[in-house]
XYZ file of C-alpha atoms in Angstrom:
780
model
C -66.730 10.308 -26.562
C -65.355 11.173 -29.992
C -63.867 14.433 -28.699
C -62.290 12.615 -25.750
C -60.854 9.985 -28.053
C -59.478 12.671 -30.403
C -57.970 14.533 -27.457
C -56.205 11.391 -26.204
C -54.919 10.707 -29.729
C -53.618 14.276 -29.974
C -51.975 13.981 -26.555
C -50.184 10.778 -27.578
C -48.942 12.462 -30.750
C -47.693 15.443 -28.737
C -45.878 13.128 -26.347
C -44.215 11.317 -29.241
C -43.195 14.621 -30.793
C -41.755 15.779 -27.475
C -39.765 12.567 -27.112
C -38.381 12.973 -30.642
C -37.340 16.535 -29.866
C -35.636 15.519 -26.629
C -33.857 12.662 -28.368
C -32.740 15.002 -31.142
C -31.395 17.491 -28.623
C -29.557 14.690 -26.838
C -28.006 13.503 -30.084
C -26.956 17.044 -30.990
C -25.488 17.578 -27.534
C -23.607 14.314 -27.760
C -22.295 15.272 -31.158
C -21.023 18.604 -29.815
C -19.291 16.996 -26.857
C -15.526 17.343 -27.207
C -13.669 14.064 -26.694
C -9.947 13.320 -26.648
C -8.536 12.760 -30.127
C -5.875 10.107 -30.694
C -4.832 11.904 -33.898
C -4.175 15.103 -31.980
C -2.152 13.268 -29.322
C -0.187 11.445 -32.000
C 0.640 14.737 -33.746
C 1.981 16.183 -30.488
C 4.117 13.070 -29.935
C 5.543 13.346 -33.436
C 6.420 17.006 -32.885
C 8.172 16.335 -29.575
C 10.004 13.146 -30.553
C 10.852 13.947 -34.203
C 10.663 17.690 -34.886
C 12.306 18.601 -31.563
C 13.915 15.210 -30.953
C 15.738 13.871 -27.872
C 15.253 16.181 -24.873
C 17.702 15.481 -22.027
C 17.204 17.685 -18.991
C 18.660 21.162 -19.448
C 19.308 20.696 -23.153
C 18.335 23.299 -25.771
C 15.846 20.717 -27.089
C 14.153 20.429 -23.691
C 13.980 24.216 -23.439
C 12.465 24.370 -26.929
C 9.915 21.713 -25.948
C 8.980 23.645 -22.805
C 8.533 26.876 -24.770
C 6.416 24.998 -27.322
C 4.241 23.559 -24.543
C 3.675 27.039 -23.063
C 2.779 28.402 -26.502
C 0.364 25.523 -27.069
C -1.320 26.130 -23.702
C -1.718 29.825 -24.586
C -3.153 28.945 -27.997
C -5.715 26.764 -26.237
C -6.862 29.766 -24.216
C -5.351 29.094 -20.808
C -6.075 31.816 -18.257
C -2.386 31.719 -17.434
C 0.510 29.889 -19.102
C 4.140 30.352 -18.174
C 7.528 28.703 -17.792
C 8.741 27.943 -14.262
C 12.538 27.683 -14.665
C 14.906 26.090 -12.197
C 18.700 26.047 -12.042
C 19.089 23.427 -9.340
C 17.020 21.272 -7.021
C 18.961 20.907 -3.765
C 16.418 18.524 -2.251
C 16.785 15.982 -5.042
C 20.228 16.358 -6.603
C 22.532 18.665 -4.649
C 25.358 18.638 -7.208
C 23.543 19.249 -10.493
C 23.253 22.627 -12.252
C 20.812 22.911 -15.125
C 18.628 25.205 -17.202
C 15.466 23.149 -17.010
C 11.954 24.104 -16.024
C 8.252 23.300 -16.009
C 5.595 24.473 -18.476
C 2.493 25.439 -16.478
C -1.035 26.308 -17.647
C -4.009 27.270 -15.499
C -7.665 27.016 -16.507
C -9.818 28.610 -13.831
C -12.918 26.944 -12.439
C -15.665 28.082 -10.119
C -13.437 27.027 -7.195
C -9.819 27.889 -6.434
C -9.204 24.275 -5.461
C -6.829 22.609 -7.899
C -6.683 19.428 -9.920
C -3.161 18.990 -11.346
C -2.516 16.907 -14.469
C 1.103 16.478 -15.512
C 3.658 14.496 -17.492
C 7.390 14.901 -18.041
C 8.684 16.463 -21.228
C 12.344 15.382 -21.020
C 13.778 12.166 -22.452
C 16.383 9.826 -20.997
C 19.381 10.730 -23.167
C 20.723 12.447 -26.273
C 19.976 9.382 -28.419
C 16.518 8.727 -26.948
C 13.558 10.333 -28.772
C 11.339 9.579 -25.775
C 8.145 9.078 -27.792
C 6.405 6.908 -25.216
C 8.535 8.008 -22.261
C 7.156 10.597 -22.079
C 6.183 12.632 -25.110
C 3.006 10.543 -25.048
C 2.192 11.692 -21.527
C 2.757 15.372 -22.296
C 0.776 15.018 -25.539
C -2.123 13.567 -23.552
C -1.866 16.418 -21.041
C -2.091 18.931 -23.917
C -5.051 17.115 -25.441
C -6.900 17.040 -22.129
C -6.275 20.778 -21.822
C -7.921 21.218 -25.236
C -10.871 19.043 -24.228
C -11.411 20.871 -20.935
C -10.882 24.464 -22.111
C -14.583 24.896 -22.990
C -16.137 22.538 -20.463
C -17.693 23.803 -17.240
C -15.076 23.366 -14.503
C -15.940 22.896 -10.885
C -12.247 22.967 -9.973
C -9.399 25.037 -11.334
C -7.317 22.768 -13.546
C -3.548 23.018 -13.697
C -1.755 21.302 -16.594
C 2.026 20.875 -16.247
C 4.825 19.555 -18.450
C 7.624 18.730 -16.015
C 11.305 18.899 -16.889
C 14.041 16.741 -15.435
C 12.019 13.654 -14.503
C 14.633 11.279 -15.892
C 17.320 12.781 -13.638
C 15.377 12.097 -10.448
C 11.952 13.829 -10.611
C 13.699 17.215 -10.460
C 11.015 19.283 -12.177
C 8.090 17.947 -10.163
C 10.144 18.164 -6.967
C 10.909 21.818 -7.687
C 7.241 22.453 -8.481
C 6.034 20.807 -5.274
C 8.533 22.831 -3.247
C 7.950 26.232 -4.870
C 4.380 26.379 -6.198
C 2.674 28.708 -3.728
C -0.865 27.410 -4.243
C 0.023 23.753 -3.686
C -2.049 23.688 -0.436
C -5.102 24.203 -2.655
C -4.363 21.027 -4.630
C -7.055 18.400 -4.164
C -5.660 15.839 -6.621
C -2.655 15.169 -8.859
C -2.660 12.815 -11.874
C 0.674 11.887 -13.455
C 0.580 10.627 -17.060
C 3.821 8.768 -17.761
C 3.884 6.601 -20.929
C 0.472 6.337 -22.578
C 0.908 4.801 -26.020
C 2.309 1.279 -25.720
C 0.953 -2.249 -25.492
C 0.093 -3.673 -22.123
C -2.126 -2.735 -19.198
C -2.354 0.649 -17.511
C -0.347 0.302 -14.313
C -1.390 2.595 -11.452
C 1.495 3.666 -9.219
C 0.385 5.377 -6.044
C 2.795 4.655 -3.240
C 6.340 5.097 -2.069
C 8.074 3.773 1.001
C 6.771 6.678 3.093
C 3.594 7.862 1.355
C 0.507 6.477 -0.332
C -2.534 7.752 -2.201
C -5.883 7.387 -0.381
C -8.000 4.324 -1.024
C -10.825 6.316 -2.633
C -8.532 7.487 -5.424
C -7.475 3.936 -6.301
C -11.058 2.672 -6.178
C -12.282 5.528 -8.377
C -9.573 4.813 -10.961
C -10.574 1.156 -11.243
C -14.271 2.139 -11.283
C -13.689 4.580 -14.156
C -11.873 1.867 -16.089
C -14.702 -0.613 -15.472
C -17.349 1.913 -16.521
C -15.657 2.333 -19.895
C -15.496 -1.451 -20.269
C -11.762 -1.368 -20.944
C -10.545 -3.541 -18.070
C -7.084 -2.102 -18.663
C -5.888 -1.321 -15.142
C -3.552 -3.819 -13.527
C -1.829 -3.315 -10.202
C 1.546 -5.126 -9.798
C 1.567 -5.855 -6.074
C 4.881 -7.684 -5.961
C 6.751 -5.269 -8.245
C 5.533 -2.398 -6.081
C 6.882 -4.152 -2.978
C 10.401 -4.148 -4.409
C 10.064 -0.815 -6.186
C 9.009 1.036 -3.037
C 12.189 -0.001 -1.204
C 14.269 2.707 -2.859
C 14.637 4.856 -5.948
C 13.352 2.370 -8.475
C 10.841 3.115 -11.219
C 9.024 6.292 -10.194
C 7.236 9.267 -11.655
C 6.173 12.830 -11.023
C 3.370 11.972 -8.610
C 5.842 11.113 -5.852
C 6.802 14.679 -4.778
C 3.087 15.452 -4.418
C 2.510 12.379 -2.269
C 5.318 13.571 -0.014
C 3.392 16.848 0.380
C 0.197 14.976 1.340
C -1.527 15.709 -1.974
C -3.575 12.715 -3.225
C -1.623 11.650 -6.305
C -1.456 8.701 -8.667
C 0.498 7.840 -11.803
C -0.736 5.817 -14.771
C 1.936 4.078 -16.856
C 1.672 1.841 -19.927
C 4.388 -0.390 -21.330
C 6.593 -1.342 -18.399
C 7.453 -4.667 -20.031
C 6.640 -3.888 -23.650
C 7.992 -0.435 -24.469
C 11.680 0.077 -25.436
C 12.091 3.007 -23.062
C 15.498 4.585 -22.513
C 16.682 3.326 -25.918
C 16.889 4.898 -29.395
C 13.868 2.771 -30.337
C 11.498 4.706 -28.102
C 10.321 6.514 -31.207
C 7.065 7.225 -33.005
C 7.024 3.720 -34.498
C 6.532 2.297 -30.993
C 3.318 4.288 -30.464
C -0.134 2.739 -30.900
C -2.993 5.129 -31.603
C -5.656 2.832 -30.178
C -3.824 2.742 -26.849
C -3.529 6.533 -26.868
C -7.286 6.813 -27.325
C -8.110 4.303 -24.576
C -5.740 5.937 -22.109
C -7.001 9.475 -22.799
C -10.641 8.425 -22.483
C -9.855 6.706 -19.203
C -8.179 9.772 -17.659
C -10.875 12.047 -19.058
C -13.591 9.891 -17.484
C -11.820 10.116 -14.131
C -11.669 13.906 -14.431
C -15.372 14.024 -15.378
C -16.186 12.008 -12.276
C -14.410 14.442 -9.975
C -15.598 17.594 -11.718
C -19.200 16.435 -11.395
C -19.167 14.631 -8.046
C -16.334 16.447 -6.292
C -12.987 15.247 -4.999
C -13.210 13.493 -1.619
C -11.186 15.224 1.054
C -10.927 12.361 3.519
C -7.685 10.453 3.760
C -7.598 6.733 4.449
C -5.292 4.534 6.488
C -2.379 2.853 4.735
C -3.188 -0.399 2.954
C -1.704 -3.092 0.741
C -3.599 -3.703 -2.486
C -4.005 -7.127 -4.098
C -5.823 -7.556 -7.400
C -7.252 -11.075 -7.469
C -8.931 -12.058 -10.735
C -9.923 -8.462 -11.396
C -11.283 -7.880 -7.896
C -9.583 -5.438 -5.546
C -8.584 -6.498 -2.064
C -7.523 -3.609 0.154
C -5.664 -5.161 3.071
C -5.428 -2.696 5.978
C -1.897 -1.987 7.109
C -2.698 -3.239 10.578
C -3.596 -6.598 9.015
C -0.267 -6.730 7.136
C 1.555 -5.932 10.360
C -0.556 -8.473 12.234
C 0.464 -11.204 9.767
C 4.141 -10.369 10.239
C 3.930 -10.161 14.023
C 1.598 -13.166 14.231
C 3.999 -15.276 12.210
C 6.869 -14.317 14.518
C 4.740 -15.183 17.565
C 3.498 -18.470 16.103
C 6.951 -19.613 14.985
C 8.299 -20.504 18.472
C 4.996 -22.182 19.354
C 5.156 -24.430 16.298
C 8.856 -25.040 16.891
C 8.057 -26.185 20.444
C 5.278 -28.490 19.174
C 7.568 -29.938 16.497
C 10.301 -30.532 19.059
C 7.941 -32.379 21.389
C 6.851 -34.601 18.491
C 10.386 -35.368 17.326
C 11.412 -38.975 16.802
C 13.475 -40.746 19.475
C 15.869 -42.655 17.268
C 18.706 -44.879 18.429
C 22.150 -43.367 17.974
C 23.066 -45.743 15.150
C 20.017 -44.622 13.104
C 20.635 -40.907 13.525
C 22.011 -38.881 10.669
C 24.473 -36.078 11.222
C 24.748 -32.751 9.376
C 21.380 -33.097 7.631
C 20.921 -29.310 7.471
C 24.370 -28.754 5.998
C 23.824 -31.496 3.413
C 20.511 -29.977 2.348
C 22.108 -26.532 2.017
C 24.790 -27.998 -0.232
C 22.106 -29.682 -2.329
C 20.146 -26.443 -2.521
C 23.206 -24.571 -3.783
C 23.515 -27.288 -6.425
C 19.853 -26.854 -7.444
C 20.236 -23.065 -7.703
C 23.354 -23.467 -9.853
C 21.440 -25.888 -12.069
C 18.687 -23.278 -12.456
C 21.313 -20.923 -13.908
C 23.058 -23.606 -15.936
C 20.467 -23.590 -18.717
C 21.070 -19.950 -19.559
C 24.843 -20.444 -19.295
C 24.662 -23.395 -21.689
C 22.661 -21.428 -24.250
C 25.083 -18.546 -23.871
C 27.854 -20.893 -24.983
C 25.842 -22.492 -27.777
C 24.522 -19.216 -29.193
C 27.617 -17.140 -28.451
C 25.588 -14.453 -26.659
C 25.851 -12.789 -23.284
C 22.118 -12.182 -22.902
C 20.142 -14.566 -25.104
C 16.977 -13.885 -23.115
C 16.397 -10.169 -23.795
C 13.333 -10.654 -26.038
C 11.936 -13.759 -24.306
C 12.541 -13.186 -20.597
C 9.639 -15.273 -19.299
C 10.548 -18.196 -21.568
C 14.005 -18.290 -20.024
C 12.502 -18.077 -16.549
C 10.540 -21.230 -17.399
C 13.735 -22.846 -18.665
C 15.422 -22.058 -15.352
C 12.540 -23.816 -13.620
C 12.992 -26.914 -15.797
C 16.692 -27.008 -14.983
C 15.903 -26.566 -11.273
C 13.626 -29.637 -11.418
C 16.375 -31.567 -13.195
C 18.837 -30.408 -10.551
C 16.458 -31.510 -7.815
C 16.231 -34.981 -9.377
C 20.026 -35.156 -9.531
C 20.209 -34.010 -5.919
C 17.874 -36.824 -4.952
C 20.437 -39.298 -6.263
C 22.700 -38.331 -3.382
C 20.217 -39.945 -1.004
C 21.588 -43.261 -2.231
C 24.892 -42.299 -0.612
C 24.144 -39.589 1.934
C 21.988 -40.390 4.919
C 19.349 -37.858 5.912
C 17.440 -37.665 9.167
C 14.099 -39.439 9.442
C 12.905 -36.872 11.990
C 10.587 -34.152 10.578
C 11.705 -31.834 13.374
C 15.189 -31.493 11.863
C 13.726 -29.994 8.708
C 11.024 -27.856 10.280
C 13.501 -26.434 12.794
C 15.784 -24.980 10.135
C 12.928 -23.662 7.961
C 11.080 -22.049 10.875
C 14.184 -20.412 12.311
C 15.465 -19.232 8.932
C 12.102 -17.716 7.931
C 11.718 -16.088 11.351
C 15.171 -14.508 11.070
C 14.411 -13.288 7.530
C 11.149 -11.744 8.699
C 12.709 -10.083 11.751
C 15.621 -8.678 9.735
C 13.449 -7.326 6.909
C 10.715 -5.836 9.101
C 12.681 -2.684 10.086
C 13.579 -2.200 6.425
C 10.054 -2.707 5.090
C 7.046 -4.356 6.697
C 5.714 -4.947 3.223
C 8.847 -6.861 2.198
C 8.835 -8.816 5.451
C 5.253 -9.857 4.667
C 6.466 -12.450 2.126
C 8.728 -14.562 4.383
C 6.168 -13.974 7.146
C 3.447 -15.569 5.014
C 5.726 -18.521 4.284
C 6.509 -18.770 8.006
C 2.828 -18.607 8.967
C 1.830 -21.334 6.498
C 4.648 -23.605 7.643
C 3.841 -22.994 11.300
C 0.208 -23.943 10.665
C 1.371 -27.045 8.790
C 3.311 -28.113 11.875
C 0.322 -27.491 14.150
C -2.466 -29.141 12.149
C -2.878 -32.929 12.588
C -4.564 -33.753 9.262
C -2.032 -35.014 6.653
C -3.890 -33.661 3.566
C -4.165 -30.197 5.080
C -0.561 -30.334 6.240
C 0.564 -31.245 2.716
C -1.462 -28.381 1.220
C 0.026 -25.888 3.675
C 3.564 -27.136 3.004
C 3.074 -26.798 -0.751
C 1.657 -23.284 -0.309
C 4.396 -22.086 2.059
C 7.118 -21.436 -0.580
C 4.745 -19.635 -2.956
C 5.110 -16.128 -1.399
C 8.891 -16.373 -1.764
C 8.663 -17.411 -5.408
C 5.969 -14.824 -6.172
C 8.095 -11.908 -5.054
C 11.086 -13.288 -6.947
C 9.004 -13.568 -10.137
C 7.422 -10.137 -9.803
C 5.343 -8.657 -12.602
C 7.957 -6.269 -14.061
C 10.737 -8.855 -14.223
C 11.243 -8.425 -18.012
C 11.789 -4.690 -17.597
C 14.295 -5.239 -14.798
C 16.127 -7.937 -16.753
C 16.429 -5.740 -19.850
C 17.676 -2.762 -17.847
C 20.262 -5.087 -16.291
C 21.371 -6.237 -19.744
C 21.742 -2.666 -20.995
C 23.868 -1.763 -17.958
C 26.317 -4.634 -18.502
C 29.090 -2.372 -19.822
C 30.852 -2.496 -16.458
C 30.890 -6.321 -16.385
C 33.806 -6.445 -18.800
C 36.172 -9.030 -17.252
C 35.921 -12.662 -16.224
C 36.268 -11.828 -12.530
C 33.594 -9.152 -12.606
C 31.272 -11.558 -14.356
C 32.149 -14.238 -11.821
C 31.471 -11.830 -8.947
C 28.103 -10.857 -10.454
C 27.104 -14.498 -10.909
C 28.223 -15.362 -7.391
C 26.251 -12.494 -5.906
C 23.117 -13.476 -7.830
C 23.494 -17.110 -6.767
C 23.988 -16.091 -3.131
C 20.818 -13.988 -3.200
C 18.825 -16.836 -4.716
C 20.195 -19.364 -2.240
C 19.514 -17.071 0.697
C 15.987 -16.100 -0.345
C 14.871 -19.620 -1.274
C 16.901 -21.650 1.254
C 13.808 -22.631 3.316
C 12.116 -24.236 0.273
C 14.057 -27.511 0.294
C 13.668 -27.819 4.074
C 9.897 -27.284 3.787
C 9.737 -30.059 1.181
C 11.932 -32.251 3.374
C 9.600 -31.703 6.316
C 6.561 -32.559 4.177
C 8.163 -35.824 2.999
C 9.084 -36.900 6.538
C 5.915 -35.706 8.274
C 3.295 -37.131 5.900
C 3.036 -40.918 5.629
C 3.516 -42.342 2.160
C 5.467 -39.471 0.636
C 8.798 -41.198 1.273
C 7.705 -43.962 -1.103
C 6.729 -41.359 -3.699
C 10.132 -39.757 -3.306
C 11.856 -43.111 -3.882
C 9.853 -43.585 -7.076
C 10.811 -40.133 -8.315
C 14.451 -40.864 -7.514
C 14.545 -43.800 -9.952
C 16.810 -43.509 -12.928
C 13.962 -43.969 -15.374
C 12.105 -40.971 -13.986
C 15.103 -38.802 -14.776
C 14.299 -39.135 -18.469
C 11.372 -36.722 -17.949
C 13.368 -33.681 -16.785
C 16.186 -34.599 -19.171
C 13.794 -34.605 -22.126
C 12.301 -31.294 -20.935
C 15.766 -29.742 -20.677
C 16.742 -30.850 -24.177
C 13.414 -30.074 -25.855
C 12.886 -26.731 -24.125
C 16.496 -25.774 -24.829
C 16.120 -26.601 -28.512
C 13.020 -24.395 -28.767
C 14.775 -21.495 -27.023
C 17.826 -21.845 -29.244
C 15.578 -21.174 -32.246
C 14.144 -17.984 -30.755
C 15.802 -14.639 -31.520
C 17.705 -13.069 -28.657
C 17.206 -9.577 -30.099
C 14.868 -7.963 -32.595
C 14.273 -4.585 -34.230
C 13.187 -3.086 -30.899
C 15.337 -4.850 -28.323
C 18.896 -4.491 -29.606
C 22.329 -4.487 -28.002
C 24.251 -1.247 -27.622
C 27.822 -0.465 -28.649
C 29.420 2.479 -26.891
C 32.425 4.186 -28.512
C 34.331 6.508 -26.179
C 37.228 8.723 -27.208
C 39.359 9.503 -24.154
C 41.567 12.624 -24.210
C 43.643 13.600 -21.176
C 44.957 17.091 -20.611
C 47.502 18.540 -20.177
C 49.438 15.392 -21.206
C 47.420 15.183 -24.470
C 47.097 11.413 -24.272
C 44.439 9.796 -26.405
C 42.737 6.414 -26.545
C 39.648 4.864 -28.047
C 37.450 2.470 -26.073
C 34.721 0.165 -27.359
C 32.300 -1.557 -25.038
C 29.015 -3.357 -25.497
C 26.381 -4.909 -23.316
C 26.654 -7.834 -25.742
C 29.593 -9.315 -27.644
C 31.091 -7.105 -30.355
C 30.582 -9.859 -32.888
C 30.150 -8.469 -36.383
C 31.247 -4.948 -35.401
C 33.699 -3.307 -37.789
C 35.725 -0.186 -36.951
C 37.593 1.798 -39.561
C 39.697 4.923 -38.924
C 42.713 6.529 -40.582
C 45.277 4.616 -38.528
C 43.408 1.570 -37.296
C 41.012 -1.071 -38.561
C 39.291 -3.761 -36.509
C 36.762 -6.492 -37.145
C 35.406 -8.364 -34.124
C 34.360 -11.921 -34.755
C 34.881 -13.572 -31.373
C 33.449 -13.221 -27.896
C 34.890 -9.825 -27.117
C 32.716 -7.214 -25.467
C 35.271 -4.466 -24.804
C 38.469 -3.232 -26.388
C 40.897 -0.318 -26.000
C 42.862 1.087 -28.934
C 45.777 3.515 -29.035
C 44.595 5.992 -31.653
C 46.238 9.395 -32.095
C 43.844 12.317 -32.124
C 43.453 15.748 -30.543
C 40.438 17.085 -28.678
C 41.637 20.435 -27.308
C 38.064 21.477 -26.756
C 38.430 22.601 -23.113
C 40.124 25.765 -21.810
C 40.445 26.705 -18.124
C 41.129 30.207 -16.845
C 40.855 31.922 -13.477
C 42.523 32.208 -10.118
C 42.420 31.075 -6.506
C 42.948 33.379 -3.535
C 43.952 32.108 -0.086
C 43.323 33.808 3.245
C 45.470 31.977 5.821
C 44.255 31.206 9.292
C 43.570 28.324 11.631
C 41.497 27.086 8.714
C 42.491 28.451 5.317
C 39.782 30.172 3.309
C 40.189 29.554 -0.411
C 38.158 31.467 -2.972
C 38.124 30.049 -6.487
C 37.001 31.958 -9.565
C 37.302 29.744 -12.621
C 36.001 29.935 -16.156
C 35.629 26.891 -18.423
C 35.419 27.588 -22.142
C 34.727 25.080 -24.911
C 35.213 24.802 -28.633
C 31.567 23.750 -28.623
C 29.229 23.031 -25.710
C 29.699 19.627 -24.020
C 26.853 17.297 -23.228
C 27.771 17.564 -19.563
C 30.538 19.004 -17.407
C 31.846 17.711 -14.068
C 34.341 19.385 -11.725
C 35.803 17.438 -8.822
C 37.906 19.361 -6.271
C 39.780 17.265 -3.700
C 41.985 18.365 -0.803
C 45.302 16.501 -0.693
C 45.030 16.115 3.093
C 42.852 17.372 5.886
C 39.260 18.146 5.072
C 36.828 20.637 3.632
C 34.893 22.221 6.482
C 32.456 24.500 4.692
C 31.627 25.559 1.148
C 29.756 28.642 -0.024
C 28.607 28.890 -3.646
C 25.592 29.967 -5.639
C 25.945 26.756 -7.622
C 24.626 23.350 -6.690
C 27.298 20.972 -5.394
C 27.868 17.827 -3.395
C 30.275 18.019 -0.471
C 32.396 15.243 0.974
C 34.928 15.277 3.801
C 37.894 15.893 1.518
C 36.342 17.554 -1.474
C 33.343 18.644 -3.449
C 31.705 17.948 -6.784
C 29.947 20.232 -9.303
C 28.181 19.147 -12.478
C 26.222 20.749 -15.327
C 23.782 19.110 -17.764
C 23.038 19.169 -20.650
C 24.977 21.247 -23.173
C 25.583 24.174 -20.799
C 26.214 27.472 -22.511
C 29.863 28.367 -22.928
C 31.601 29.677 -20.900
C 30.765 28.121 -17.537
C 31.820 30.068 -14.439
C 32.531 28.415 -11.100
C 32.837 30.640 -8.057
C 33.056 29.180 -4.581
C 34.600 29.775 -1.178
C 36.104 26.779 0.647
C 37.209 26.596 4.268
C 39.972 23.977 4.473
C 41.577 22.446 7.525
C 45.080 21.005 7.173
C 45.283 21.078 3.375
C 48.195 22.423 1.307
C 47.016 21.505 -2.201
C 43.846 21.095 -4.182
C 43.538 18.519 -6.940
C 41.206 19.746 -9.666
C 39.728 17.302 -12.141
C 37.523 18.713 -14.903
C 35.690 16.323 -17.234
C 33.753 17.505 -20.271
C 31.734 14.861 -22.114
C 30.655 15.344 -25.729
C 28.365 13.364 -28.008
C 30.708 13.886 -30.984
C 33.936 12.067 -31.806
C 37.139 14.047 -32.512
C 38.198 11.883 -35.452
C 36.679 10.432 -38.576
C 35.661 6.899 -37.754
C 33.262 4.472 -39.399
C 31.598 1.859 -37.208
C 29.411 -0.829 -38.681
C 27.263 -2.793 -36.265
C 24.513 -4.643 -38.181
C 22.842 -6.039 -35.080
C 23.414 -3.233 -32.579
C 22.880 0.472 -31.970
C 25.974 2.658 -31.701
C 26.364 5.689 -29.440
C 29.448 7.895 -29.303
C 31.063 9.906 -26.548
C 34.242 11.956 -26.207
C 35.549 12.497 -22.699
C 38.066 15.326 -22.271
C 39.678 15.309 -18.824
C 41.924 18.009 -17.391
C 43.667 17.214 -14.098
C 46.016 19.584 -12.266
C 47.271 20.370 -8.779
C 46.785 23.799 -7.194
C 49.348 24.606 -4.485
C 47.849 26.794 -1.797
C 50.782 29.125 -1.132
C 50.345 31.425 1.896
C 49.900 34.518 -0.261
C 46.942 36.646 -1.101
C 46.431 35.035 -4.496
C 47.705 32.292 -6.763
C 47.255 31.924 -10.481
C 45.174 29.189 -12.071
C 47.129 26.239 -13.420
């Protein structure tokens, strides 16, 4: 017994010792596990955005960044690292010539199947450091390459720094078209903006393509496993964005090639992208770490479990309180078609139930009156911003606080609705619910039918409103009918107030240079008002139907119409307006922009200086040798006659003509510069007739009467243009050459305490080339 007891005691001790050893090994293994480092990512961002600086596509800085990325990949031990250059991308931008490229690194796995991880290395302009957009993405790509270089790899991993994303996804498009092993790609992850505040937004669909459902589910599952809860899918923004070339990224060319691809973006509404303030100060290390861990966990999942190969049918994703709802595309289509089918049924039922009123009690033009009132309400919704514009002396007082101004527009709309109700004391409106339901049903049905060929997804929103209203007409229970009527306008409002509205509003503000006259501003306001009236026109009719169809609501409406009740919206307008007036319109990140452009026309040698801002030039001071200006009023553009010379462009060459039924013109031109321009554009137009064909090794865009060449950015001098044109019925060519520089040709001091200043010089040479019927003509 004693020996047995001692043996059991010894066995327990051995088991404990074994457990300690296993635990120790586990701890040591965990300690040796390489994880993404936020410090390393941050250092890469600093190098790209500060040491190299702004990196427009084709610029020497972008080329330096690409070479640095290749060198970094090689230092990390990539099996293969190289630069994939491209001069043009005909599929994406058929008129642009460049010297851009992609930095590519391959780390072999046990399988030849590929997982591609990429981000774009270029920035949006010569003044834009591009720290978040997208030095942060490339830095994360480099860090993931470091993390995975010594890990066991089931798949071959391809890390890419794409050039030319900001000019239309040119680098990734070129890669998808020319990378020979693309059929081996199982998955593509695009990392675009990784270091800002806000959720991680997955983007995985275009108008024609979509990532499979398993990829989206796995991304959200990886996020949940880490406990971050960072992923947020903007359903309504994606609906509008997928209509055309809106916000996109480098995953899109891969989706078009049927490669499962997804992009992860941070900071849509919070990061000052495409501005000089997209610098290292806008980067948050904690966000870099969270993002990198998230992507790394997704890669670990696929390297260990494998990448699914099955595709899934198209779907529409809704994220409801953190839960994912994948709506099959057939269900989306069924809602749209079902609403169109149910609309005439409900219209027939409403017509049968219409009131038989005596002629003297009937009201004429009810629909027209309501439309007029709705226009008034929409104008009131815009009046609050217009009033604060006048009080604050600003064009865009809402840049920092977009959502607050959206709420203010809602308060003014309620006040406008109360004022509109006062007309019911004078105007007579029909007592028949059918009058209101008829207009709303028909209008929503027409909207749905018109939008469906454009986008079933876009048509889904008026279709949902139509379906809810149709059900409201068909159900007999007043409470349920009221609930359906109140819910019917919500899809229309939800799309209008989509998730990325602040980003869209700020981009609109920064593009307001062209709105530089009263009439252009009036046209813009009128267009915006027309869109709002058209999109939301059914709302007032739905409310009118609810009031007439549900007993007791007419009395409620009369109570609301009382003068005393108007004090509520009036107080809200005044109080809310006072609060907004105390909020800053701009801050150290969101600032207005002043653009100074020196215009020099050759061969006339005419010069002028133009100032324009997306905001008023208030407080801007300009000082040159011959002119001095201080802008204190509400001026947002100005033109000054300032003498200067910018003879920075020289044109040489010749044109040869071979006559025939259609003349064949061969041009051989050379453009030389005192120093390289930021970009160069050449527009060749036939005076009459048309251009039949064009042959050139350069990228160009052809129209009926001419063609267009362009180079970006800072092309090496000289630039040669050789092309053969077949012209029909033309006797002259008009040549317009425009070289744009980031330097000014004169000493000028501009002080703008509250704005950023960017400078451009535009040198334009225009001449006419007569196509004499000889073998050759000299260049003019």
